[in-house]
Short mmCIF file of C-alpha atoms in Angstrom, two decimals:
data_model
loop_
_atom_site.label_atom_id
_atom_site.label_comp_id
_atom_site.label_asym_id
_atom_site.label_seq_id
_atom_site.Cartn_x
_atom_site.Cartn_y
_atom_site.Cartn_z
CA MET A 1 -54.15 14.59 -62.61
CA GLN A 2 -54.41 18.11 -64.03
CA MET A 3 -57.97 18.46 -62.74
CA GLN A 4 -56.82 17.35 -59.26
CA LYS A 5 -54.15 20.05 -59.31
CA LYS A 6 -56.78 22.67 -60.17
CA ILE A 7 -59.00 21.58 -57.29
CA HIS A 8 -55.99 21.65 -54.95
CA CYS A 9 -55.14 25.19 -56.07
CA LEU A 10 -58.69 26.36 -55.42
CA LEU A 11 -58.67 25.02 -51.88
CA GLN A 12 -55.09 25.88 -51.00
CA PRO A 13 -55.70 29.58 -50.12
CA VAL A 14 -58.44 28.53 -47.73
CA ALA A 15 -56.05 26.47 -45.63
CA LYS A 16 -53.72 29.44 -45.29
CA LYS A 17 -56.42 31.94 -44.32
CA CYS A 18 -58.44 29.87 -41.83
CA ASN A 19 -57.25 28.80 -38.44
CA ASN A 20 -60.61 27.36 -37.39
CA PRO A 21 -61.81 24.72 -39.89
CA THR A 22 -65.45 25.15 -38.83
CA THR A 23 -65.47 28.78 -39.91
CA CYS A 24 -63.96 27.89 -43.25
CA VAL A 25 -66.69 25.52 -44.40
CA PRO A 26 -68.92 28.16 -46.07
CA TYR A 27 -65.92 29.63 -47.86
CA VAL A 28 -64.79 26.23 -49.08
CA MET A 29 -68.31 25.42 -50.25
CA ARG A 30 -68.54 28.67 -52.19
CA ARG A 31 -65.25 27.96 -53.91
CA CYS A 32 -66.28 24.39 -54.73
CA CYS A 33 -69.65 25.53 -56.07
CA LEU A 34 -67.93 28.11 -58.26
CA PHE A 35 -65.59 25.44 -59.58
CA LEU A 36 -68.48 23.08 -60.39
CA LEU A 37 -70.38 25.91 -62.08
CA LEU A 38 -67.39 26.68 -64.28
CA CYS A 39 -67.11 22.99 -65.19
CA GLY A 40 -70.79 23.00 -66.17
CA VAL A 41 -70.30 26.03 -68.40
CA MET A 42 -67.31 24.36 -70.05
CA ALA A 43 -69.38 21.25 -70.72
CA VAL A 44 -72.16 23.28 -72.36
CA VAL A 45 -69.71 25.25 -74.48
CA SER A 46 -67.98 22.05 -75.62
CA CYS A 47 -71.31 20.79 -77.05
CA GLN A 48 -71.76 23.84 -79.27
CA TYR A 49 -70.73 23.61 -82.91
CA SER A 50 -70.14 26.05 -85.74
CA ASP A 51 -71.98 26.05 -89.06
CA GLU A 52 -68.89 24.90 -90.93
CA TRP A 53 -68.85 21.90 -93.25
CA SER A 54 -65.87 19.85 -94.37
CA THR A 55 -65.38 17.57 -97.36
CA VAL A 56 -64.29 13.97 -96.94
CA ASN A 57 -62.67 12.05 -99.78
CA ALA A 58 -62.69 8.26 -100.09
CA VAL A 59 -61.67 5.51 -102.49
CA THR A 60 -63.97 2.88 -103.95
CA TYR A 61 -63.60 -0.75 -102.90
CA ASP A 62 -61.65 -1.68 -106.03
CA GLY A 63 -59.41 1.39 -105.69
CA SER A 64 -60.17 2.71 -109.16
CA GLN A 65 -62.22 5.80 -108.31
CA GLN A 66 -62.47 8.50 -105.68
CA PHE A 67 -65.56 10.23 -104.35
CA GLY A 68 -66.30 12.93 -101.82
CA LEU A 69 -69.01 14.04 -99.40
CA SER A 70 -69.46 17.02 -97.11
CA PHE A 71 -70.48 16.82 -93.46
CA PRO A 72 -71.30 19.39 -90.76
CA ASP A 73 -68.63 19.78 -88.10
CA TYR A 74 -70.69 18.00 -85.44
CA LEU A 75 -70.32 14.72 -87.33
CA THR A 76 -66.93 13.11 -86.75
CA GLU A 77 -65.27 10.07 -88.25
CA GLU A 78 -66.09 6.72 -86.65
CA LYS A 79 -62.65 5.13 -86.94
CA THR A 80 -63.53 1.89 -85.14
CA ARG A 81 -66.01 0.90 -87.90
CA ARG A 82 -68.89 0.39 -85.52
CA LEU A 83 -71.40 1.56 -88.11
CA ASN A 84 -70.31 -0.77 -90.90
CA LYS A 85 -67.50 -3.31 -91.24
CA THR A 86 -66.31 -2.17 -94.66
CA ALA A 87 -67.72 1.25 -95.66
CA PRO A 88 -64.86 3.71 -96.32
CA VAL A 89 -66.91 6.68 -95.09
CA GLN A 90 -68.36 6.48 -91.58
CA TYR A 91 -69.35 9.62 -89.67
CA CYS A 92 -71.58 10.09 -86.65
CA ASN A 93 -72.53 11.98 -83.53
CA TYR A 94 -73.59 9.63 -80.75
CA PHE A 95 -74.96 12.49 -78.64
CA ARG A 96 -77.29 13.60 -81.46
CA ASN A 97 -77.94 10.05 -82.70
CA PHE A 98 -76.99 11.02 -86.25
CA TYR A 99 -75.14 8.48 -88.40
CA ALA A 100 -73.80 8.39 -91.96
CA ILE A 101 -72.00 5.85 -94.12
CA ALA A 102 -71.08 5.82 -97.80
CA ASP A 103 -69.64 3.20 -100.12
CA ASP A 104 -70.04 1.70 -103.58
CA THR A 105 -70.91 -1.65 -105.10
CA VAL A 106 -69.28 -3.13 -108.18
CA THR A 107 -71.60 -6.13 -108.13
CA ALA A 108 -74.43 -4.03 -109.58
CA ASN A 109 -74.39 -1.13 -112.02
CA ASP A 110 -78.05 -0.07 -112.11
CA TYR A 111 -78.90 2.40 -109.38
CA ARG A 112 -82.66 1.91 -109.62
CA GLN A 113 -82.40 -1.86 -109.35
CA THR A 114 -80.03 -1.53 -106.39
CA ALA A 115 -82.39 0.96 -104.74
CA ALA A 116 -85.37 -1.37 -105.16
CA GLN A 117 -83.50 -4.37 -103.74
CA GLU A 118 -82.02 -2.60 -100.72
CA THR A 119 -85.23 -0.74 -99.93
CA ALA A 120 -87.16 -4.02 -99.91
CA ARG A 121 -84.52 -5.64 -97.70
CA LEU A 122 -84.60 -2.82 -95.13
CA LEU A 123 -88.40 -2.85 -95.02
CA THR A 124 -88.32 -6.53 -94.05
CA LEU A 125 -85.72 -5.96 -91.32
CA LEU A 126 -87.60 -3.20 -89.48
CA ASP A 127 -90.65 -3.53 -87.26
CA HIS A 128 -93.66 -1.41 -88.27
CA ALA A 129 -91.73 -0.24 -91.33
CA GLN A 130 -93.03 2.59 -93.47
CA GLN A 131 -91.69 4.00 -96.73
CA THR A 132 -92.17 7.74 -96.29
CA ASP A 133 -91.07 9.23 -99.61
CA THR A 134 -89.09 8.71 -102.81
CA GLN A 135 -87.40 11.12 -105.18
CA SER A 136 -85.56 10.87 -108.49
CA LEU A 137 -82.92 13.56 -108.86
CA GLN A 138 -79.57 14.56 -110.30
CA ILE A 139 -76.62 14.89 -107.92
CA ASN A 140 -73.74 16.80 -109.51
CA GLY A 141 -74.74 15.55 -112.94
CA LEU A 142 -75.31 11.92 -111.93
CA PRO A 143 -78.74 10.25 -111.89
CA ALA A 144 -79.80 9.31 -108.38
CA PHE A 145 -82.70 7.96 -106.37
CA MET A 146 -83.54 8.87 -102.79
CA VAL A 147 -85.90 7.04 -100.44
CA GLY A 148 -87.00 7.57 -96.84
CA ILE A 149 -87.91 4.71 -94.51
CA ALA A 150 -89.03 4.74 -90.88
CA GLY A 151 -89.17 1.71 -88.64
CA ASN A 152 -88.66 0.38 -85.14
CA VAL A 153 -85.34 -1.11 -84.05
CA GLY A 154 -84.59 -2.92 -80.80
CA ASN A 155 -86.34 -5.24 -78.40
CA LYS A 156 -88.86 -5.09 -75.55
CA ASP A 157 -86.41 -3.33 -73.24
CA ILE A 158 -84.91 -0.83 -75.68
CA ASN A 159 -86.89 0.13 -78.76
CA GLU A 160 -86.53 3.24 -80.89
CA ARG A 161 -88.09 4.38 -84.14
CA ILE A 162 -85.40 5.24 -86.68
CA PHE A 163 -85.60 7.24 -89.89
CA TYR A 164 -83.32 6.17 -92.74
CA ARG A 165 -82.44 8.32 -95.74
CA LEU A 166 -81.01 6.09 -98.49
CA ILE A 167 -79.39 7.60 -101.58
CA PHE A 168 -78.34 5.57 -104.62
CA ILE A 169 -76.18 7.30 -107.24
CA GLN A 170 -75.29 5.94 -110.67
CA GLY A 171 -71.55 5.74 -111.21
CA THR A 172 -69.34 4.21 -113.88
CA ALA A 173 -69.80 0.42 -113.63
CA ARG A 174 -70.95 0.82 -110.03
CA VAL A 175 -73.60 2.28 -107.77
CA TYR A 176 -72.66 4.65 -104.97
CA ARG A 177 -74.65 4.36 -101.76
CA VAL A 178 -75.11 6.98 -99.04
CA ASN A 179 -77.03 5.88 -95.95
CA LEU A 180 -78.06 8.37 -93.28
CA TRP A 181 -80.13 7.68 -90.21
CA VAL A 182 -81.44 9.54 -87.16
CA TRP A 183 -84.10 8.99 -84.53
CA ASP A 184 -87.44 9.41 -86.27
CA LYS A 185 -88.52 12.04 -83.74
CA ASN A 186 -85.60 14.17 -85.04
CA ARG A 187 -86.42 13.61 -88.72
CA ALA A 188 -87.73 17.13 -89.36
CA LYS A 189 -84.86 18.68 -87.39
CA TYR A 190 -82.20 17.08 -89.59
CA ALA A 191 -84.08 16.84 -92.89
CA ALA A 192 -82.26 19.77 -94.50
CA VAL A 193 -78.88 18.54 -93.25
CA MET A 194 -79.43 15.06 -94.66
CA ASP A 195 -80.48 16.55 -97.99
CA LYS A 196 -77.38 18.75 -98.09
CA ILE A 197 -75.11 15.79 -97.33
CA ALA A 198 -76.72 13.76 -100.11
CA ARG A 199 -76.42 16.54 -102.68
CA SER A 200 -72.77 17.17 -101.79
CA PHE A 201 -71.71 13.82 -103.29
CA LYS A 202 -69.12 14.09 -106.06
CA VAL A 203 -67.07 11.66 -108.10
CA LEU A 204 -63.53 13.04 -108.11
CA ASN A 205 -61.95 11.16 -111.04
#
């Protein structure tokens, strides 16, 4: 309704100035083109993001511990749980095809064993799967393991190669999991961002 009012205001002066509608057409077209150009500029500006990051805090499944992660401002919370039915942290950008979830498991307390099991499971689910790299590291004082996997997802009509960055972090009587994924063709573009997200993980209590 507000947009309709704006269009009406743009065209209203034309009706007052022109007695002959045929002579007004070029003027109306110029005004309409200007309006559409401004809308295009607004759309481009709305897709630009700052370099700011924000920290998100979450609670483990059993409610006994809290943990946090940082995300760039172009990733927003997916409140409808489309990425995962239960994960307390779900962030994404559908335009950039960048997705992130984080949770924990109290059914296993060995991060390396969990990493091996879930890596093997993902490799069997993907078509033309490839394990690209692995890394043992410390994340804010906690032992962790990071693995990269690329594989095809979809069917004959829609098929895309996806890159997954899986991070497994040893907690107290649990393993924390951070899963990030992007289109494989954008892997290099977002490699540093995914690494920064992974290394931002903290246990808060």
